[in-house]
Coordinates of C-alpha atoms in Angstrom, one line a residue:
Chain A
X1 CA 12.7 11.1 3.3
X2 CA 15.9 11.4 5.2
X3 CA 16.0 13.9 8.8
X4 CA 16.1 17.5 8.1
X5 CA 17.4 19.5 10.9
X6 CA 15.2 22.3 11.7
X7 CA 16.9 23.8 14.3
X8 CA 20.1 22.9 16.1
X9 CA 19.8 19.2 17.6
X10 CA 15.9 19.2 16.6
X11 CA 14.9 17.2 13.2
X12 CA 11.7 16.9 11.2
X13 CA 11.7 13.0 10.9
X14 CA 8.2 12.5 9.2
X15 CA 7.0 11.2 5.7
X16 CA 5.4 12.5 2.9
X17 CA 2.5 11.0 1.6
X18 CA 2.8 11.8 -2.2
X19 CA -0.1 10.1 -3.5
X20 CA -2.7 10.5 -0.6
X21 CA -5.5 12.5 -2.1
X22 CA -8.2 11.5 0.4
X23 CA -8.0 13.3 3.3
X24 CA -9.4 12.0 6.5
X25 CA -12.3 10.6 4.2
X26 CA -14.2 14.1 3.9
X27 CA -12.2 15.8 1.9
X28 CA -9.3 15.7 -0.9
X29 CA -5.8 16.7 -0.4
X30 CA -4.9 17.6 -4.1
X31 CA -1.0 17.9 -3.9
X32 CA -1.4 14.9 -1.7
X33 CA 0.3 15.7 2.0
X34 CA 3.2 15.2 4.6
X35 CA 2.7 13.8 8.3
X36 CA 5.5 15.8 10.5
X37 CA 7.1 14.4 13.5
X38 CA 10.0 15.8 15.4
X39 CA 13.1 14.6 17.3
X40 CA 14.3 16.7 19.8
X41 CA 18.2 15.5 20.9
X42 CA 18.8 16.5 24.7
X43 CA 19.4 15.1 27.7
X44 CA 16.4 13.7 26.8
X45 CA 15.8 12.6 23.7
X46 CA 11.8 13.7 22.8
X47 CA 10.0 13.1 19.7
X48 CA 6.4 14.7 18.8
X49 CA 4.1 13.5 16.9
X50 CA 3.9 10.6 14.7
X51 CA 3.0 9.0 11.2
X52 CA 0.0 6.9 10.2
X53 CA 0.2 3.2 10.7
X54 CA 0.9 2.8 7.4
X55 CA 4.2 4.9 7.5
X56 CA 5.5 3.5 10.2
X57 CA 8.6 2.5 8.5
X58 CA 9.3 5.7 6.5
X59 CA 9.3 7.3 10.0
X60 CA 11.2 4.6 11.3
X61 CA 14.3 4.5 8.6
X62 CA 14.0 8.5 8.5
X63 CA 14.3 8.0 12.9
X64 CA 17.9 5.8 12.2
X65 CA 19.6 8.0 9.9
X66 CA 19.8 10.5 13.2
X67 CA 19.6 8.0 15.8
X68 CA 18.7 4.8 17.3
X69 CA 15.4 4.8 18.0
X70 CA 15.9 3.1 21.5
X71 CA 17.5 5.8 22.5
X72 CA 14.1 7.9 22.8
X73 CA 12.9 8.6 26.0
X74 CA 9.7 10.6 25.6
X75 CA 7.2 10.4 23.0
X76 CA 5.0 14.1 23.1
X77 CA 1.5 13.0 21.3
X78 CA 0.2 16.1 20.8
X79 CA -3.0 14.9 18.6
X80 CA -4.6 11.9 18.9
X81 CA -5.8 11.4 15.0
X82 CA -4.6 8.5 13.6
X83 CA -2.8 10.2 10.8
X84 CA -0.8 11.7 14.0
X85 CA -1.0 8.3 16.5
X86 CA -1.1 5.2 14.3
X87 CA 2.1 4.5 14.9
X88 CA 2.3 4.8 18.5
X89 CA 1.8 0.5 18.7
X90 CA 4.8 -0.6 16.6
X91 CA 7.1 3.0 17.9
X92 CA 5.9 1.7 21.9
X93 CA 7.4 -1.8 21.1
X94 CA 10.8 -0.9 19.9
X95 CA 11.6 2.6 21.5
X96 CA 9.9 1.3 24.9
X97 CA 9.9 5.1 25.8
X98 CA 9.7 6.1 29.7
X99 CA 6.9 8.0 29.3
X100 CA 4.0 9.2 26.7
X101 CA 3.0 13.1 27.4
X102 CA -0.3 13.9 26.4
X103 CA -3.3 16.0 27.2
X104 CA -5.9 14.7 29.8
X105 CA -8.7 13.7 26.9
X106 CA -5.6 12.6 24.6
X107 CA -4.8 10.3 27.1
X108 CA -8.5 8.7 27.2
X109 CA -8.7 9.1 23.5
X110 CA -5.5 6.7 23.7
X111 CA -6.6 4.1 25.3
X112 CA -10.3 4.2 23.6
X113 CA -8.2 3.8 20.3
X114 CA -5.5 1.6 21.2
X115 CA -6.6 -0.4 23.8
X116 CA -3.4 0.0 25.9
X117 CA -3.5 1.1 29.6
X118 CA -0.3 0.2 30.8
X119 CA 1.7 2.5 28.9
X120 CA 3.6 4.9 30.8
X121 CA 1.4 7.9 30.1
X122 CA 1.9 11.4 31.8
X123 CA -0.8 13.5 31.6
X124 CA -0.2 17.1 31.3
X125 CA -2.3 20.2 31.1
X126 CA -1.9 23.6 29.9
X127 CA 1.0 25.9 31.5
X128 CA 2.6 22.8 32.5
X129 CA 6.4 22.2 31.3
X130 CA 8.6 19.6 31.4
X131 CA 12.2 19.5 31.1
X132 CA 14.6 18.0 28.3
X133 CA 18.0 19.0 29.9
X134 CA 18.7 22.3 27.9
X135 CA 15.4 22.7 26.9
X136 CA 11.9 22.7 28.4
X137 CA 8.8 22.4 26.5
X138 CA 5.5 24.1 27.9
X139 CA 2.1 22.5 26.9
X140 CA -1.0 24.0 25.8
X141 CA -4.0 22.3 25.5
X142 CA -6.3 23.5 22.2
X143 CA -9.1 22.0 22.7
X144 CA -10.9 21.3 19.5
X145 CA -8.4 22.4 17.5
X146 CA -9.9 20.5 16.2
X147 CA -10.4 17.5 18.4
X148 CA -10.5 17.5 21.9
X149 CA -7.5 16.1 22.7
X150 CA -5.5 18.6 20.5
X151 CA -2.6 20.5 22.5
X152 CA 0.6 22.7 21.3
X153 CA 4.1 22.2 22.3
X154 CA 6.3 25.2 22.8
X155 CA 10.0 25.1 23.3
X156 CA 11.2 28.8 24.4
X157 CA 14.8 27.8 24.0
X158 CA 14.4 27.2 20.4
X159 CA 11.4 29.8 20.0
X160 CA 9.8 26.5 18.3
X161 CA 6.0 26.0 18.4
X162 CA 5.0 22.5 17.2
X163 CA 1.6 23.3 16.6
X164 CA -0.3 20.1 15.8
X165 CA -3.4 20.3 13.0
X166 CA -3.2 24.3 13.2
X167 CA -1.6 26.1 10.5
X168 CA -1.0 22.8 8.3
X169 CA -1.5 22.4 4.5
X170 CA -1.6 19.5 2.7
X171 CA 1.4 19.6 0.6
X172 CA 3.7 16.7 -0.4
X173 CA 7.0 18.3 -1.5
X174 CA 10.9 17.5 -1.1
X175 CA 11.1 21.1 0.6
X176 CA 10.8 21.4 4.5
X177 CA 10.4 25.6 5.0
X178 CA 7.3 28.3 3.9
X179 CA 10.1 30.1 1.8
X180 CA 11.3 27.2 -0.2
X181 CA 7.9 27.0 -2.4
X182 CA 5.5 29.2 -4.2
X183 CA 3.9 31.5 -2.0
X184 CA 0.6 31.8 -3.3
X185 CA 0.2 28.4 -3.6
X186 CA 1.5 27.6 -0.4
X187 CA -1.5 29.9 1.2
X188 CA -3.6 29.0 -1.1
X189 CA -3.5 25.6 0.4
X190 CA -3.3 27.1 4.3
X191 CA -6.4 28.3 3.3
X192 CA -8.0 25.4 2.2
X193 CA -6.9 23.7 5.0
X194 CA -8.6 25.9 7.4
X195 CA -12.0 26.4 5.5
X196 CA -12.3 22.0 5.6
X197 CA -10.5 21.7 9.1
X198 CA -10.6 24.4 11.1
X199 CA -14.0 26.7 10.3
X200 CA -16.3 25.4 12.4
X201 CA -14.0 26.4 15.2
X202 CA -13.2 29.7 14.2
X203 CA -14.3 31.6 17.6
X204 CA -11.7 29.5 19.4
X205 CA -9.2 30.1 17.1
X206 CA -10.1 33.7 17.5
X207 CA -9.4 32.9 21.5
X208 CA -6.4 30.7 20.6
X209 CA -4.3 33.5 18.8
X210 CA -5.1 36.1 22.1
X211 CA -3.5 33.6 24.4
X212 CA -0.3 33.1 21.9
X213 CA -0.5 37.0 22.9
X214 CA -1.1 36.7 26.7
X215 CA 1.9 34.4 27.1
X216 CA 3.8 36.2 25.2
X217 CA 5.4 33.4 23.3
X218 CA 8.6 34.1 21.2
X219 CA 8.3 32.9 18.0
X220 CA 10.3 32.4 15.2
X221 CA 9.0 29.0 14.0
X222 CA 5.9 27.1 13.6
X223 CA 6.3 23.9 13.1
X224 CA 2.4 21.9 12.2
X225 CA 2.1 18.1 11.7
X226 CA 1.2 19.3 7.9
X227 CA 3.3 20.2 5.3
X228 CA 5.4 22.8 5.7
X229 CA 7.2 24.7 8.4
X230 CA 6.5 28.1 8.5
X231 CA 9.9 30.3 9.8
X232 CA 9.9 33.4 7.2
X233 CA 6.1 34.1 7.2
X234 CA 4.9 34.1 10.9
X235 CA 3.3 37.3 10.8
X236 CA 1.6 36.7 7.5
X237 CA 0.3 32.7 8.4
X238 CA -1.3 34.2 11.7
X239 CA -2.7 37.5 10.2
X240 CA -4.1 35.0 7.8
X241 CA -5.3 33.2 10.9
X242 CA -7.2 36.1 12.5
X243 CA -8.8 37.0 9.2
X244 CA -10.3 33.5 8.2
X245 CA -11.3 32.7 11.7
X246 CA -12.9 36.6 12.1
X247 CA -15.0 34.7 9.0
X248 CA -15.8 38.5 7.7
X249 CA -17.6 38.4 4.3
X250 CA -16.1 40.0 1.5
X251 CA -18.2 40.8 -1.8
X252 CA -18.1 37.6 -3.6
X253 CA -21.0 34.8 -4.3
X254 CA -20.4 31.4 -4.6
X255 CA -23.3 29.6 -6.9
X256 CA -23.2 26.0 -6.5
X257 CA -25.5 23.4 -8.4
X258 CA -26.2 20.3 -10.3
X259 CA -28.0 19.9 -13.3
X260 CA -29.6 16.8 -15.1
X261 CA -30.6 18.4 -18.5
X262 CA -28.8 21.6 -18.6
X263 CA -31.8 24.0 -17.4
X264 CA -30.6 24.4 -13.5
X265 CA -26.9 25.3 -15.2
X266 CA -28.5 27.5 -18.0
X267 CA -30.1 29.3 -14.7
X268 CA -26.7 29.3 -12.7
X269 CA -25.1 30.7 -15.6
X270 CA -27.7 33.4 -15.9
X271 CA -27.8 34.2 -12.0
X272 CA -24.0 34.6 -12.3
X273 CA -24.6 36.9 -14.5
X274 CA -26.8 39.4 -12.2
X275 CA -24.5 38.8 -9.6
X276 CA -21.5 39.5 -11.7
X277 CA -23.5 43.0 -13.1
X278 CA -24.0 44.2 -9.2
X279 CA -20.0 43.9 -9.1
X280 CA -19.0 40.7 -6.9
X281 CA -16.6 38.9 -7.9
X282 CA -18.1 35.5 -8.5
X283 CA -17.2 31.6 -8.3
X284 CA -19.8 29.3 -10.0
X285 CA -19.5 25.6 -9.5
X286 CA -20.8 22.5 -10.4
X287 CA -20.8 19.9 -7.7
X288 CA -19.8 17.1 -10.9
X289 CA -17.0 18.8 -11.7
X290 CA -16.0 20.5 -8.2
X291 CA -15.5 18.4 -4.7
X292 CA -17.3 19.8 -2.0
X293 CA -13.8 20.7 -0.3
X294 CA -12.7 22.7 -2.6
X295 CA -15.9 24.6 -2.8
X296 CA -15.3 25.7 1.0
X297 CA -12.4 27.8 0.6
X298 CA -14.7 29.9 -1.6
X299 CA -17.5 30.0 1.2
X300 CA -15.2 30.8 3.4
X301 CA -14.8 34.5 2.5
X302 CA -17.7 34.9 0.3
X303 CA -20.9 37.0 1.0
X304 CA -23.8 34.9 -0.3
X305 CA -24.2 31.5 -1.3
X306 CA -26.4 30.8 -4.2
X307 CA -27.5 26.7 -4.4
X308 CA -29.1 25.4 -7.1
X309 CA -30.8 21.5 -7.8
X310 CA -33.4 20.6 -10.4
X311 CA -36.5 18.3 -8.7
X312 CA -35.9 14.6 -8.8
X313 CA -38.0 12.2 -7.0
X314 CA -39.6 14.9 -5.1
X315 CA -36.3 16.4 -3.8
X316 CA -32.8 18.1 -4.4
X317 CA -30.0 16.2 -6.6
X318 CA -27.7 14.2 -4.5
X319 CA -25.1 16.2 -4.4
X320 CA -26.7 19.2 -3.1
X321 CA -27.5 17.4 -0.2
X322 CA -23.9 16.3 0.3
X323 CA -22.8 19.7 0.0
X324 CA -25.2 21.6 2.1
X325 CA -24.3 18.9 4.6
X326 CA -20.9 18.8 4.5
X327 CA -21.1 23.0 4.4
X328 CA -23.6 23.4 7.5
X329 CA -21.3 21.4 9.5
X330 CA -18.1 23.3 9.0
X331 CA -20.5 26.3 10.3
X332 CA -20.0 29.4 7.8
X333 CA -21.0 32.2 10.0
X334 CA -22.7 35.7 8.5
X335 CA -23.8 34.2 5.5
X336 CA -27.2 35.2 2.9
X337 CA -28.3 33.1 1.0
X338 CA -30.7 31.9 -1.6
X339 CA -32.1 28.8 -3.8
X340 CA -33.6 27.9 -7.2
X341 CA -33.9 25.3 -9.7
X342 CA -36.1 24.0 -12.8
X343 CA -38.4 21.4 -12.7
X344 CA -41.2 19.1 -14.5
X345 CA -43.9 18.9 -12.5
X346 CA -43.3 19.2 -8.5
X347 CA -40.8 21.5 -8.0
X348 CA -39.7 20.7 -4.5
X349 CA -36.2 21.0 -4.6
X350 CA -35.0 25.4 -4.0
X351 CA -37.5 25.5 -1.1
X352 CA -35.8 22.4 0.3
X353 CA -32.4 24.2 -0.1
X354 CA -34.3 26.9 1.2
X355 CA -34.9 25.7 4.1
X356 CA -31.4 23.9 4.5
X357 CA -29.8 27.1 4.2
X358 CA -32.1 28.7 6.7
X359 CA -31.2 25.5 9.0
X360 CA -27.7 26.5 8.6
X361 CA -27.7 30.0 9.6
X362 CA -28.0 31.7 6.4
X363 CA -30.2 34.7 6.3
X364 CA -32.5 34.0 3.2
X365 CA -32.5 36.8 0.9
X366 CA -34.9 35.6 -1.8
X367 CA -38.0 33.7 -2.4
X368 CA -36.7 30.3 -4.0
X369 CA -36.6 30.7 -7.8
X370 CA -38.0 27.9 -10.3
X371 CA -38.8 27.6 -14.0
X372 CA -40.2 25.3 -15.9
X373 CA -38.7 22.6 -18.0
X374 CA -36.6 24.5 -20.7
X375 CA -35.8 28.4 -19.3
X376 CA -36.9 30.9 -22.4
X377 CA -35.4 34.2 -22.3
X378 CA -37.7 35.7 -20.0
X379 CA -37.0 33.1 -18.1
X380 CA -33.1 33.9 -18.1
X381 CA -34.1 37.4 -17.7
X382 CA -35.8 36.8 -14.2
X383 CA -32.6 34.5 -13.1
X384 CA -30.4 37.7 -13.9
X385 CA -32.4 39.9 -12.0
X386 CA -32.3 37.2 -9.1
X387 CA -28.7 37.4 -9.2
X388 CA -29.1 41.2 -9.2
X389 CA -31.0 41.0 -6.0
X390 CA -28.7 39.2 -4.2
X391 CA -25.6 41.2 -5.4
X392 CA -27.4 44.5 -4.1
X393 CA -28.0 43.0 -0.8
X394 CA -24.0 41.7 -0.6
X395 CA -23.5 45.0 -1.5
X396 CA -25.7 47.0 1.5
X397 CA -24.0 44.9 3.6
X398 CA -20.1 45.0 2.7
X399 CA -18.8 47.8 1.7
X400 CA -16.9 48.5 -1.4
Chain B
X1 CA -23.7 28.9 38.6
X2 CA -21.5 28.8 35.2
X3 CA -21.0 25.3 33.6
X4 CA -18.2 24.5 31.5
X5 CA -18.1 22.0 28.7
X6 CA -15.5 19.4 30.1
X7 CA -14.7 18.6 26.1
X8 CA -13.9 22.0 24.2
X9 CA -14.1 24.6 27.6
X10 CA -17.1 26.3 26.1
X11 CA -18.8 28.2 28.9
X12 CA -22.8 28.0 29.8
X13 CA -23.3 31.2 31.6
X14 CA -27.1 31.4 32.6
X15 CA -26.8 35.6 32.3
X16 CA -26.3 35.2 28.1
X17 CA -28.4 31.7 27.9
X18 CA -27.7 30.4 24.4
X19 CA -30.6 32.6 22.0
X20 CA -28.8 31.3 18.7
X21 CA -30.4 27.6 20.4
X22 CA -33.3 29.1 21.8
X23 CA -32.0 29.3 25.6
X24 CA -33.0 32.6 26.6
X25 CA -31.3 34.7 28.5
X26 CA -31.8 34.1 32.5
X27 CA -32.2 30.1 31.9
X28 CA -30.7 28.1 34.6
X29 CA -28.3 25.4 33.7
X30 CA -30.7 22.9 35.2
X31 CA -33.8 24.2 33.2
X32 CA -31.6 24.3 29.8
X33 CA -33.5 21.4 28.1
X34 CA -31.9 17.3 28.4
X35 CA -31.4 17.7 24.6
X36 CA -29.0 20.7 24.2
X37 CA -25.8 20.4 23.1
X38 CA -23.0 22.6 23.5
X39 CA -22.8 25.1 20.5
X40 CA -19.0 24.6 20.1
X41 CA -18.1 21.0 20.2
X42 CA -21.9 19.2 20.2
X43 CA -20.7 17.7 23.1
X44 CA -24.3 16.1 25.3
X45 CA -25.2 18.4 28.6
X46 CA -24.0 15.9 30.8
X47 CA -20.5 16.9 29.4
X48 CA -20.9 20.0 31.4
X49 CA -19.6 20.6 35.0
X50 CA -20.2 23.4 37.3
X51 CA -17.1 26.0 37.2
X52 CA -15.2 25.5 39.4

């Protein structure tokens, strides 16, 4: 992609990564994503942020259409990931910058990854500014948002907040701004971006978005290292912020399972339905057909969460126990919860999820439910009223 | 005495404990147990440092 200037004399010079649909290796990135870096022309010439190692050259011919890249001074690494760093080798070599700014922990993180103490690193901490000529650029660390080495870079100036991880999507488009695509989609995808990334970390988020407040920051842009930049929808993307990160339930139930012969789905199915009759609104999933990341964003702002495995081998299907893995460590707070299943002749598996769930925080609401081989329509019946249960107790607890 | 988690800046204050991890309230930093790890980040006690 060629530069795009953002603001006057500052340029998004990243790449988009139109066919990536592993993310990170946890979860998937659907419409693929961008990495954002950007060049800040001053006295000093500054650029944040950086590409993989593998688009090192996208960022470098996007760099030369605005500028040669020896001419680059500083190099701001705000976040450490190699999605954001990789690139730091083969950008060190030709710009030969004066000086790398980075957090205190980014700067270990550095040399723990790339093996390189002599570059010129300046370590600084939160409050701290540094000047570019016209500008200055004040620093503040966010520490595990979400590693951390994470920090923000504000430029007052400009009223620009480069903003790392936070408030990214994972979008690959040929548009640059929050208003130039769907809008729906757009938080559709902010929001699955925070239930994967950013969850587990919701209280300092929470802490994050009062500081923003105590410095009284000036805003008008938010630039992230992901996707797009956000300049006509501040007030929605950080209400949306406070919300997610506030993690308060709303009345929905997520029912997740697997099945091997169609009697744990013939119960999901019927469980949906109770749930369903009490009012929630209802997502029902099957981990074949659903990745566990995009089964977060439902978790995220749902009440209860209904799992479901048939017995095999003593134990839960596979993919329950990758998605009650992956789940308890993103940390979904204020969650019930319950299990079932069929089986043949153990039964094992909904008091193993059980007692996941209750590992992970979720208030069990239930006694694990299991039927035998084939469901018959008694069977069905007691799965409905299951459903029922747990849609009365979402419903003493949130409101209508 | 607080102690703060050098990694994420997650405080131990002795006066809450940690009860979601089974510290109770009134534990000392030095009687929290060799295998607790800081709620936020995971981070290993000897991550922490007294506030300063």
């Amino acid at each position: 992609m060629l530069p795009v200037e953002i603001k006057k004399d500052i340029f998004w010079v990243g790449s988009v990564d139109w066919n990536l649909r592993d993310f990170h290796g946890y979860s998937l990135a659907r419409r693929g994503t961008t990495y954002n870096a950007y060049l800040v022309k001053d006295e000093k010439i500054a650029l944040f942020d950086l590409v993989p190692a593998n688009h090192v050259d996208e960022l470098l011919r996007c760099l030369k259409a605005t500028i040669d890249p020896e001419q680059i001074d500083y190099l701001i690494v705000n976040h450490v990931e190699p999605d954001h760093s990789g690139a730091l080798p083969r950008l060190m070599e030709i710009v030969k910058p004066e000086k790398v700014f980075c957090s205190p922990i980014a700067k270990q993180a550095l040399i723990s990854h790339y093996h390189r103490e002599d570059w010129p690193y300046e370590v600084v901490s939160t409050g701290q500014s540094i000047s570019l000529g016209k500008r200055t650029v004040t620093f503040l660390e966010t520490k595990m948002l979400h590693w951390p080495d994470s920090m923000f870079s504000f430029i007052p100036e400009d009223k620009l907040l480069i903003s790392s991880d936070a408030f990214g999507q994972n979008l690959a488009s040929s548009e640059r701004f929050d208003d130039q695509v769907d809008k729906t989609l757009l938080f559709s995808l902010a929001a699955n971006y925070f239930a994967n990334i950013l969850l587990p970390f919701s209280p300092l988020v929470q802490k994050l978005l009062d500081k923003v407040g105590e410095v009284g920051w000036d805003i008008d842009m938010i630039a992230p290292d992901h996707g797009l930049i956000w300049r006509s929808q501040i007030p929605e993307i950080l209400a949306k912020y406070a919300e997610w990160s506030a993690q308060k339930p709303q009345r929905k139930a997520v029912v997740f399972y697997d099945t091997m012969w169609k009697s744990t789905e013939r119960m999901a199915r019927a469980v949906t339905d109770g749930l369903i009759a009490e009012g929630l609104s209802v997502q029902l999933m099957s981990l074949k057909a659903a990745h566990h990341s995009d089964v977060m964003p439902f978790i995220m702002d749902a009440q209860a969460i209904v799992a479901g495995s048939p017995t095999h081998n003593n134990g839960m299907l596979p993919l329950l126990a990758d998605m009650l893995t992956y789940m308890k460590g993103l940390k979904p707070q204020g969650k019930i919860g319950a299990a079932f299943g069929s089986y043949g002749w153990s039964g094992e598996a909904p008091k193993q999820i059980s007692e996941f769930l209750q590992s992970a925080k979720v208030e069990i609401v239930a006694e694990p439910l299991r039927i035998k081989n084939v469901p018959t329509d008694a069977d069905l019946a007691a799965c409905q009223e299951f459903g029922s249960r747990i849609g009365r107790e979402v419903n003493a607890r949130v409101p209508a | 005495m607080r102690y703060v988690c050098s990694i994420c800046g997650y405080v131990y204050d002795p006066a809450e404990g940690d009860p979601e991890n089974n510290i109770a309230a009134g534990t000392s930093f030095d009687d929290v147990p060799a295998d607790w790890a800081c709620p936020v980040c995971g981070a290993s006690k000897d991550n922490f440092e007294p506030e300063s």
